[in-house]
XYZ file of C-alpha atoms in Angstrom:
580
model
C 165.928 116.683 108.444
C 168.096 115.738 105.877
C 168.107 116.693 101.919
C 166.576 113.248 101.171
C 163.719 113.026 103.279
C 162.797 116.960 102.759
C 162.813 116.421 99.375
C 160.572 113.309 99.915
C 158.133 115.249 102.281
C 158.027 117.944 99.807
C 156.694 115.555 97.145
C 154.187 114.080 99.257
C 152.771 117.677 99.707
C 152.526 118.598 95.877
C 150.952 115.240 95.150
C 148.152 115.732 98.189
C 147.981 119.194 96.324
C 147.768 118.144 92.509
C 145.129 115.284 93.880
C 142.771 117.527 96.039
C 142.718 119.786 92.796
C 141.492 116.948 90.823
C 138.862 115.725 93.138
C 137.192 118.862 93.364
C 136.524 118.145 89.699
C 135.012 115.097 90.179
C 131.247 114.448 90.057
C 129.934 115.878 93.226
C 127.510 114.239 95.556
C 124.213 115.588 96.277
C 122.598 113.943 99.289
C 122.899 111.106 101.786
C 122.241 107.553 100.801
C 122.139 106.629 104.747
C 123.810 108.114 107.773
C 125.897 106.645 110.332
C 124.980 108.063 114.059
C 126.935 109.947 115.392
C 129.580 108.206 117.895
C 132.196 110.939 119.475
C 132.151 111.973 122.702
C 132.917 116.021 123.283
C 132.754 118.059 125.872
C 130.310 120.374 126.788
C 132.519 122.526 129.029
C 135.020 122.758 125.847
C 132.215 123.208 123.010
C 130.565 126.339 125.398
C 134.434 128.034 125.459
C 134.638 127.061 121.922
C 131.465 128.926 121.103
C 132.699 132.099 123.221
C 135.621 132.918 121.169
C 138.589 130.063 123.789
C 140.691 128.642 121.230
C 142.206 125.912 123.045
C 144.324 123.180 121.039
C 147.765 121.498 121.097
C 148.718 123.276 124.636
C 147.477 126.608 122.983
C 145.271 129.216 123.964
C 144.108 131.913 121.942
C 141.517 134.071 123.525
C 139.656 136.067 120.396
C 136.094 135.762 120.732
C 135.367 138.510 117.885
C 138.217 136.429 115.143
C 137.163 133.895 112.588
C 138.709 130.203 113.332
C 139.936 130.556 110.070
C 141.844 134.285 110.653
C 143.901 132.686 113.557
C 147.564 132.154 113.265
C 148.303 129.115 114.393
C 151.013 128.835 117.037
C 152.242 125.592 115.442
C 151.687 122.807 113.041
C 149.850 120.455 115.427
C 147.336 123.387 116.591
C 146.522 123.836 113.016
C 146.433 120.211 112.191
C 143.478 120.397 115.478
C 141.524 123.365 113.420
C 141.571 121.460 110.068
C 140.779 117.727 111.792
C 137.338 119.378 112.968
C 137.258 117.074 116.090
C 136.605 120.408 117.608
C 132.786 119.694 115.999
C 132.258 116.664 118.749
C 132.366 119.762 121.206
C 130.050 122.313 119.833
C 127.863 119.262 119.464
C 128.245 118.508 122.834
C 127.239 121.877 123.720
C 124.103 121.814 121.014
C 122.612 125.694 121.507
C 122.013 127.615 119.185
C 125.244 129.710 119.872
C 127.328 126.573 119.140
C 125.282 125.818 116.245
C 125.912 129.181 114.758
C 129.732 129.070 115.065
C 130.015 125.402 114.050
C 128.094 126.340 110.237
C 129.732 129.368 109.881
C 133.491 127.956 110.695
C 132.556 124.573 108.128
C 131.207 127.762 105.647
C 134.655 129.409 106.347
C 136.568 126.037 105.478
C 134.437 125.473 102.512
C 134.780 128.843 101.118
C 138.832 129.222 101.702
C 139.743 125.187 101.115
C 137.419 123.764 99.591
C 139.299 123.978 96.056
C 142.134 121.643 97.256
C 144.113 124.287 99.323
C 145.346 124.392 102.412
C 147.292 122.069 105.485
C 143.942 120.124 106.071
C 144.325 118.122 102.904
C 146.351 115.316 103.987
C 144.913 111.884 104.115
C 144.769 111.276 107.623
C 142.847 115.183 108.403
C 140.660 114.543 105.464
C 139.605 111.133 107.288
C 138.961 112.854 110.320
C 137.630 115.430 109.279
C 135.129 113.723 107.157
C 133.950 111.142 109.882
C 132.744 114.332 111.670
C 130.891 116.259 109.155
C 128.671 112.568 108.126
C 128.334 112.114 112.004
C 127.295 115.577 112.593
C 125.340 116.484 109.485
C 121.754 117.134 111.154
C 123.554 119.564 113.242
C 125.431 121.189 110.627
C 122.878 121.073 107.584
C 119.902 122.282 110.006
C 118.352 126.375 108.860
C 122.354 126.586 106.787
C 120.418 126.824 103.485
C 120.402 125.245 99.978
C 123.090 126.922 98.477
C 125.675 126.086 101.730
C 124.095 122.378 101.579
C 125.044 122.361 97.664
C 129.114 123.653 98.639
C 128.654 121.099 101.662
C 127.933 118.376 99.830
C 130.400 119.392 96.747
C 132.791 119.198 99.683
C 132.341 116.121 100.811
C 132.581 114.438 97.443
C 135.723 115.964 96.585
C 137.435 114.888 99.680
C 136.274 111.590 99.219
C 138.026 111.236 96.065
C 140.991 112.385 97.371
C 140.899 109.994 99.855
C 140.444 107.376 98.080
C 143.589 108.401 95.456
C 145.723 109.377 98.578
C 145.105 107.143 101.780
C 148.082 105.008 100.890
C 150.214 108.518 100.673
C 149.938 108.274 104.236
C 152.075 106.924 107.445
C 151.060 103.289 108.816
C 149.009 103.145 112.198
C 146.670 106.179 113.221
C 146.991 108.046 110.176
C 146.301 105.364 108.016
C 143.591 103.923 109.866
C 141.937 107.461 109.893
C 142.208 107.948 106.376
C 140.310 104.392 105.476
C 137.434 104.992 108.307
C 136.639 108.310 106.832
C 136.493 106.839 103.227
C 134.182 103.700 104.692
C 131.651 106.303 105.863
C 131.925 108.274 103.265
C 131.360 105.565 100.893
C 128.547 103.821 102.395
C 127.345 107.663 103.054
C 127.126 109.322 100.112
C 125.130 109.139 96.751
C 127.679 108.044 94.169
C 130.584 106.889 96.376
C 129.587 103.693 96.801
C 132.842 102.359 94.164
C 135.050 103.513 97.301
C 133.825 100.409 99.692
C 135.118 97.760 98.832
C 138.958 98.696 98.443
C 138.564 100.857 101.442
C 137.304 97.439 103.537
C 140.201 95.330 102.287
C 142.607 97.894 102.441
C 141.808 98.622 106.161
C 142.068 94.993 106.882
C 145.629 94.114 105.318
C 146.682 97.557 107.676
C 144.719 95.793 110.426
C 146.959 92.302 109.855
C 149.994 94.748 109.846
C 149.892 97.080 112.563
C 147.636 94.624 115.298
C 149.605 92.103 116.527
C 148.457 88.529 117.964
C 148.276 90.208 121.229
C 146.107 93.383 120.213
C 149.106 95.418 120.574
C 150.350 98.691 118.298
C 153.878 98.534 117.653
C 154.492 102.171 119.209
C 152.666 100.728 122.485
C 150.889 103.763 123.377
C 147.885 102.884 124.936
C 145.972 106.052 124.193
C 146.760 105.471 120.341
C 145.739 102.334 120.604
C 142.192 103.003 122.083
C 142.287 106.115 119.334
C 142.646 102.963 116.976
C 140.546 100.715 118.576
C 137.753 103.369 118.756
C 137.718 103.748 114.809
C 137.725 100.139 113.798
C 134.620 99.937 115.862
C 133.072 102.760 114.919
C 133.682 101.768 110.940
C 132.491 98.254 111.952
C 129.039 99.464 113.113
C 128.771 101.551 110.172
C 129.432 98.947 107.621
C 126.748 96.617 109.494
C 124.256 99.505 109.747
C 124.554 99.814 105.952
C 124.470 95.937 105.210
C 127.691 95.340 104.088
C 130.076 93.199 105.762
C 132.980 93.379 108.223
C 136.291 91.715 107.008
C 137.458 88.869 109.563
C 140.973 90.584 109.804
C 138.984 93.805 110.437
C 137.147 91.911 113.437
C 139.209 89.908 114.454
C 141.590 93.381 115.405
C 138.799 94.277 117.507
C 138.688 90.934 118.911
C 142.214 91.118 120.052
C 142.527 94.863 121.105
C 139.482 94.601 123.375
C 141.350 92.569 126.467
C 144.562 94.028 125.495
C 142.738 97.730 126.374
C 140.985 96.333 129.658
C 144.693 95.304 130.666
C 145.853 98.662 130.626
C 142.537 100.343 132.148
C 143.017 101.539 135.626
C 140.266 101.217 138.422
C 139.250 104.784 137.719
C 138.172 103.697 134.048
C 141.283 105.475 132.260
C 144.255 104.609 130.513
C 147.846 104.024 132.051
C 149.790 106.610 130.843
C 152.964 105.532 129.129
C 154.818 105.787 125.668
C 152.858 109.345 125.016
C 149.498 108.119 125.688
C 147.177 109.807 128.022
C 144.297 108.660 130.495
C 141.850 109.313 127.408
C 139.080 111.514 127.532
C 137.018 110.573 130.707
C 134.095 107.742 129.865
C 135.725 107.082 125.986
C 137.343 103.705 127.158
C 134.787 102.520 128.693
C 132.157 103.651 125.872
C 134.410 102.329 123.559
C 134.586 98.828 124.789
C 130.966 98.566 125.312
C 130.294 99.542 121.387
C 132.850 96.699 120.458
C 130.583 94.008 122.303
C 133.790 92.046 123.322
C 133.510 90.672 126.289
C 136.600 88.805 126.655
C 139.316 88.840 128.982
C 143.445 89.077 128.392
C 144.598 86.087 129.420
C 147.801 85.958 131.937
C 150.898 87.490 130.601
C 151.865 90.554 129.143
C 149.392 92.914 126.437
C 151.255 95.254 124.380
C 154.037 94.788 127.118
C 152.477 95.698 130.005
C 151.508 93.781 133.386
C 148.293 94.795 135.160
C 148.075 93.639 138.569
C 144.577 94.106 140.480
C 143.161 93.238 143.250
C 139.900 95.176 145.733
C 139.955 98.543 144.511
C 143.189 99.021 143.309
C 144.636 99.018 140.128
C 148.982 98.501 139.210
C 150.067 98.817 135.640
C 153.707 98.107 134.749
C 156.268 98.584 131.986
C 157.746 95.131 131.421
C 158.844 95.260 128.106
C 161.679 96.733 125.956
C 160.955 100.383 124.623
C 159.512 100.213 120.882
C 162.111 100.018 118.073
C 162.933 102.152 114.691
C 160.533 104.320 113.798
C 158.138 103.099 116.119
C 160.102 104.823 119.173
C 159.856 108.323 117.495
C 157.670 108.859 120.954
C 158.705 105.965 122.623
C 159.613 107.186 126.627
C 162.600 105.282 128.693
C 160.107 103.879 131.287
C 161.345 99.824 131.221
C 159.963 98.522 134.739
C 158.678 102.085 136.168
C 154.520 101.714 137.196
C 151.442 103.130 137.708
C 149.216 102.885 141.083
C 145.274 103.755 141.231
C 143.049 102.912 144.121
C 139.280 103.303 143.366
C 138.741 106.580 141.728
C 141.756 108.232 142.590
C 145.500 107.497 140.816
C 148.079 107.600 143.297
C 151.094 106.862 141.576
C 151.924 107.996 137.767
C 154.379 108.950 135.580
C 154.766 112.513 134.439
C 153.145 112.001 131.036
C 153.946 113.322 127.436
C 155.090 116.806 127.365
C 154.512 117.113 123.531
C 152.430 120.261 123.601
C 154.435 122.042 125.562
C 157.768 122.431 123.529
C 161.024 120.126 123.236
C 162.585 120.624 126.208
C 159.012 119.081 127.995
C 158.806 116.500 125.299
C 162.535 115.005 126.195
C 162.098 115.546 129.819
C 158.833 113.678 129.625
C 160.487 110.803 127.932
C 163.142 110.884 129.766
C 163.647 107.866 133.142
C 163.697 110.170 135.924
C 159.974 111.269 134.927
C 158.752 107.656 135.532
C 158.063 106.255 138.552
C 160.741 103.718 138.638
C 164.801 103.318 140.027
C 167.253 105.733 137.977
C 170.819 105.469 137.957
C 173.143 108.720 138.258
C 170.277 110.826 136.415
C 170.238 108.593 133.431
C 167.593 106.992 131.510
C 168.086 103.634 131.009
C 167.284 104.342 126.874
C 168.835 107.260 125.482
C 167.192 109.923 122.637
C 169.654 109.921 119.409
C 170.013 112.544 116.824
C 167.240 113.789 114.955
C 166.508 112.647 111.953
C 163.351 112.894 109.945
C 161.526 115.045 111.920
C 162.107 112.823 115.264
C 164.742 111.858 117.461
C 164.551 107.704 118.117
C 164.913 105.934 121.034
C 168.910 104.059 121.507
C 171.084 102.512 123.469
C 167.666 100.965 125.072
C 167.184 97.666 126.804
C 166.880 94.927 124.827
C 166.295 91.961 127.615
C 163.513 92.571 129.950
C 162.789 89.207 131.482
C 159.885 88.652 133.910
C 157.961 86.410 136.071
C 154.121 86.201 137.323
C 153.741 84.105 140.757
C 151.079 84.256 143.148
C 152.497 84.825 146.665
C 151.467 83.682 149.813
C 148.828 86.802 150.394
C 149.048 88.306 146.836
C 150.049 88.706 143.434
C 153.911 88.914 142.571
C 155.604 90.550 139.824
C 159.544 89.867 138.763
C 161.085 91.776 136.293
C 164.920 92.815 135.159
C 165.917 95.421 132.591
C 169.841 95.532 131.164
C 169.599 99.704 129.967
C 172.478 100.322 132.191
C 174.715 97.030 131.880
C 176.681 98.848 129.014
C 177.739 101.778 131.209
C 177.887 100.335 134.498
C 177.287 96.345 134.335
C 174.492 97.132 136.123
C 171.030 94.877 135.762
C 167.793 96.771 137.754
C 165.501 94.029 139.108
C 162.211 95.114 140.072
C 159.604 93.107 142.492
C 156.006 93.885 142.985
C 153.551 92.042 145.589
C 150.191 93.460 145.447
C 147.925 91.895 148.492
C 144.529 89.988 147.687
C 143.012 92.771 148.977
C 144.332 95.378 146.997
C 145.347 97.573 150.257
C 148.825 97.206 150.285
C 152.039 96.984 147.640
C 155.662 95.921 148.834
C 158.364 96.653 146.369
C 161.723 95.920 146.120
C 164.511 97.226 143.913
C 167.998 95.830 143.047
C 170.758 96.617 140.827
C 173.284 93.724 140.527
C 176.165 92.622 138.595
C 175.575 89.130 137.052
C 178.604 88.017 135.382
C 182.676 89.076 135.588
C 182.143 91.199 132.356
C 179.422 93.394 134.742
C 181.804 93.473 138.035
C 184.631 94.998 135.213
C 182.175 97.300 133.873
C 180.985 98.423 137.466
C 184.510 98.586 138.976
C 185.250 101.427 136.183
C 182.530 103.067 136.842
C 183.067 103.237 140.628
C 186.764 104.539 139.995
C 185.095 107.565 137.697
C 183.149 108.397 140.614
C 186.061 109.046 142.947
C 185.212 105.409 144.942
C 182.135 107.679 146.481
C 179.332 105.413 145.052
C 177.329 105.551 142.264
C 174.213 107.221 142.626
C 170.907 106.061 142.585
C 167.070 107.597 142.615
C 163.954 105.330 143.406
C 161.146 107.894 142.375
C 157.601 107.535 143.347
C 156.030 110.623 141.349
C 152.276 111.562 142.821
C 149.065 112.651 141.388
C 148.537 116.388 141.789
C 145.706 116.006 144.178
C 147.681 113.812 146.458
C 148.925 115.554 149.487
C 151.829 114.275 150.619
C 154.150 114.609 154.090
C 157.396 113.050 155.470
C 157.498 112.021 159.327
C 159.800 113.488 161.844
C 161.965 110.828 161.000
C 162.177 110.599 157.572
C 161.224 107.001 157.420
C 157.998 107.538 156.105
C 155.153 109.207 154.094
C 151.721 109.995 154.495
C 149.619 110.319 151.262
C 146.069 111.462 151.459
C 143.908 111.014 148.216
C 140.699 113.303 147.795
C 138.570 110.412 148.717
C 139.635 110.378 152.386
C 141.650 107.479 151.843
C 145.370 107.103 153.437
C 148.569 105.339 152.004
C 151.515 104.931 153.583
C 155.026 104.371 152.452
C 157.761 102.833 154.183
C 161.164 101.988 153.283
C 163.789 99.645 154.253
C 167.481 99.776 153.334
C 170.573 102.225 152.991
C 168.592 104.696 151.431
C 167.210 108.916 152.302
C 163.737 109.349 151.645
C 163.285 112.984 150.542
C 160.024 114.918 148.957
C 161.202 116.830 145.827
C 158.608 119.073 142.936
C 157.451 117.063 140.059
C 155.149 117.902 137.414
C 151.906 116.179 135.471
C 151.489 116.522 132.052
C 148.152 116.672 130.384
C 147.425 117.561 126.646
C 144.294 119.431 127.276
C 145.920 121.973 129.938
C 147.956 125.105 129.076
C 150.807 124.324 131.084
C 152.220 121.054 133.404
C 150.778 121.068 136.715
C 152.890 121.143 139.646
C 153.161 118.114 142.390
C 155.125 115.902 144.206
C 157.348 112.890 143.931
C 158.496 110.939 147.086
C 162.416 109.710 146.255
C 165.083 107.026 147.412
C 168.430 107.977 147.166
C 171.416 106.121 147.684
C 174.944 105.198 146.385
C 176.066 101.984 144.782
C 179.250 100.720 146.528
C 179.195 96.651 146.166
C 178.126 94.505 143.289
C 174.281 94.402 144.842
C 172.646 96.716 146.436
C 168.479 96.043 147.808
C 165.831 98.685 149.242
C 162.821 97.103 150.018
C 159.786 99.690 150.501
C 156.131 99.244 150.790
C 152.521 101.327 150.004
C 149.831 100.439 152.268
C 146.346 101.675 153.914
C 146.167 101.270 157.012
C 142.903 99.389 158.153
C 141.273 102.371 159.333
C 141.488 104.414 156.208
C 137.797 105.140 154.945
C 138.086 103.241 151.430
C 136.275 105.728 149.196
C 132.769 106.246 150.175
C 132.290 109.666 148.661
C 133.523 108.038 145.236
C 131.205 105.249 145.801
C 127.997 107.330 147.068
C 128.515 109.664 143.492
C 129.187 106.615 141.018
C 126.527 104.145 143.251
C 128.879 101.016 141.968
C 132.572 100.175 142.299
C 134.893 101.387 140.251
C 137.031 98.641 139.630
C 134.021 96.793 137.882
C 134.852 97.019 133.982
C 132.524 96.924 131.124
């Protein structure tokens, strides 16, 4: 990080520190003018290893069930950013006995006691906004047998965070953080006794951020879905609380909601989560769908691209494509090179994914994960068709990306058709990829072709060099299909096939068609709430660029005599592809 931007980061810190010391001398609140129910979703499985002592955040697990929260050492900034966000409450909630009750009041006594003055990592806007939001939510469960003198400090807390907030929200970065910070000073506002001042500016400010961050489309600049249902899920949760407590909803608040709605149902596979691209997960299982159902917008995306992605459905299966230029600036800082690479879920079960974000598991995941060859899309001579530059400010930004990615939508003569080019590797090799997608009416079958072509004389230069670096031996190329962890997966005899069984019962078959060796190599799937990538498969097309085109044609299919799901059917008793 450079002088300049320490220096800058260093002043945001004392000025979150010289402003929580204030607020805690503010007047303090002593009760609840009304209550906004509570809306998070945890997990019981989590909140009942929570309550035993499992420390699991960020990738981390510490296993010290006799050790305060608040005596850990945490492993790194983001698993102590997890202990002083509290969304580990929505857990303990989740697990409601009187074990989990315990640890929850003692832990938010613990905080109180040893932060409560203004100290501390957990005063930054964005944790104080989340942070609140769960202590109003969850105050039955927290205030229940903890006793007057706890409910005083409690409530002293509360006030004095609000303050804060309300002097500091701007402090904080555009997006997520931002919109965290303003939905926990709504609730708090319309929540406590003598906040009610903070309203009103919180409500306007939260709907200027909402006319700058939302686009026309309901799209995030950063175009991760999972931080855009993250987003999504507090606008409607501040919404509801604002009409709970009579006081309006801005239109540009609203109308966000309005436009993020479709935009989410785009990028929702059959099985109900998210497609997993630009450092977004599937979501925490039933959120979407919860989420969308609060909002009470019913309203489709219409034909084209949301937040630069294609979804292409049809029977039971789900196809979710990349067919848009990576973010830019800042907005890249997670921003993965996965132009025209796709995700494939039939029913309940995903088929084919990409690896995922490998932020919690170090830097060398986090760039692989990013990187082209961990989509499921063509890669040429093991680059990525956008490169990571230096770091600077704490990140290292996406370059050298594509910048045209046209595409087409067609229906075909038993299906939907997708056409879509990406220039990432024109510069190096004057090489355009060209990516086509059929998906049947039925949903039971996906043929696919891939090209890489030269389209003008400047390209044919470009690729002649390159061929003379490589000796006149071709340049090589990887189509990679990477598989879900509970597919199992086997090559004929021949090599001219695979076989992919999903835990269902159902079969898939791919097929391929060109110059190309189709191989089985390891692959991994990346999920923030395990402790380490899981191991699977990836099925791969390899071949060598000699001419100025080059095709491979391949195809997923079931074969009519695949069972399509029953078990999945029998336990949900509806089909999955229905969305709320």
């Amino acid at each position: 990080m450079a002088t300049a931007e320490k220096l800058t980061a260093r002043w945001t810190r004392f000025q979150n520190r010289v402003a929580a010391r204030r607020a805690v001398l503010g007047r303090p609140a002593t009760a609840f003018v009304s209550r906004p129910e509570p809306r998070t979703i945890g997990s019981y499985a989590r909140g009942r290893q929570l309550a035993a002592g499992n420390f699991l955040f960020a990738g981390h697990l510490l296993q010290q069930p006799d050790t305060d929260m608040w005596e850990l050492t945490p492993p790194d900034h983001a698993f102590a950013e997890a202990l002083h966000g509290f969304g580990w409450l929505d857990d303990l909630v989740a697990a409601g006995d009187a074990t989990a009750r315990a640890r929850a009041q003692e832990w938010l006594r613990g905080w109180i006691e040893l932060y409560g003055r203004g100290r501390g990592p957990g005063w930054t806007p964005n944790l104080t906004g989340r942070r609140l939001i769960r202590w109003i939510s969850h105050a039955f469960f927290l205030l229940n047998g903890l006793g007057s003198e706890h409910s005083r400090a409690f409530y002293r807390s509360m006030a004095a965070q609000t303050i804060f907030l309300g002097r500091r929200w701007s402090a904080t970065s555009p997006g997520l953080p931002r919109f965290e910070a303003l939905t926990g000073l709504i609730y708090a506002g319309i929540s406590l006794e003598g906040m009610e001042s903070q309203v009103d500016p919180a409500v306007a400010a939260l709907g200027r951020e909402c006319n700058d961050q939302i686009d026309a489309r309901g799209g995030l600049p950063t175009r991760n879905p999972e931080e855009l249902l993250d987003v999504f899920t507090l606008l409607t949760w501040a919404a509801v609380a604002l009409g709970e407590s009579g006081k309006g909803v801005s239109n540009a608040h609203w109308s966000a909601i309005e436009r993020i709605a479709p935009t989410l149902r785009t990028l929702r596979h059959a099985d109900g989560g998210l497609a997993r691209f630009h450092g977004g997960g599937k979501g925490l299982e039933g959120r979407l769908d919860h989420a969308l159902a609060n909002s009470g917008v019913k309203a489709r995306a219409a034909n084209g691209l949301s937040m630069g992605f294609l979804r292409l459905s049809a029977g039971r299966t789900s196809v979710i494509v990349d067919a848009a230029p990576p973010p830019q600036g800042k907005a890249s800082a997670e921003a993965h090179a996965s132009t025209l690479a796709f995700e494939l879920t039939s029913g309940r079960r995903p088929l084919i994914v990409n690896c995922g974000s490998g932020v919690n598991f170090g830097q060398e995941w986090r760039r692989a994960g990013r990187a082209t060859p961990s989509h499921s899309t063509l890669v040429l001579n093991e680059q990525s068709s956008a490169r990571l530059g230096a770091p600077r400010d704490g990140f290292d930004y996406l370059v050298s990306a594509p910048r045209r990615v046209p595409i087409e939508i067609s229906h075909a003569s038993d299906g939907l058709r997708f056409e879509g080019g990406h220039d990432g590797y024109v510069r190096d090799y004057g090489l355009t990829h060209v990516r086509k997608l059929e998906l049947t009416f039925d949903g039971r079958g996906l043929a696919g072709e891939d090209m890489l072509v030269t389209l003008d004389e400047n390209d044919k230069a470009r690729f002649d060099k390159a061929l003379d670096a490589s000796g006149l031996e071709g340049i090589p190329f990887d189509i990679r299909f990477h598989l879900h962890p509970d597919v199992d997966v086997s090559l004929d005899m021949g090599g001219t096939a695979a076989s992919m069984a999903l835990m269902s019962g159902e079969i898939w078959v791919m097929r391929v068609d060109g110059n190309v060796e189709m191989s089985l190599e390891g692959s991994v799937y990346l999920q923030k709430t395990r402790l380490k990538p899981r191991a699977t498969k990836q099925i791969v097309l390899s071949g060598r660029m000699m001419e100025y085109a080059t095709r491979v044609r391949w195809s997923l299919a079931k074969p009519q005599d695949s069972p399509i799901g029953i078990r999945d059917l029998a336990r949900d008793g509806l089909d999955p592809v229905t969305e709320p």
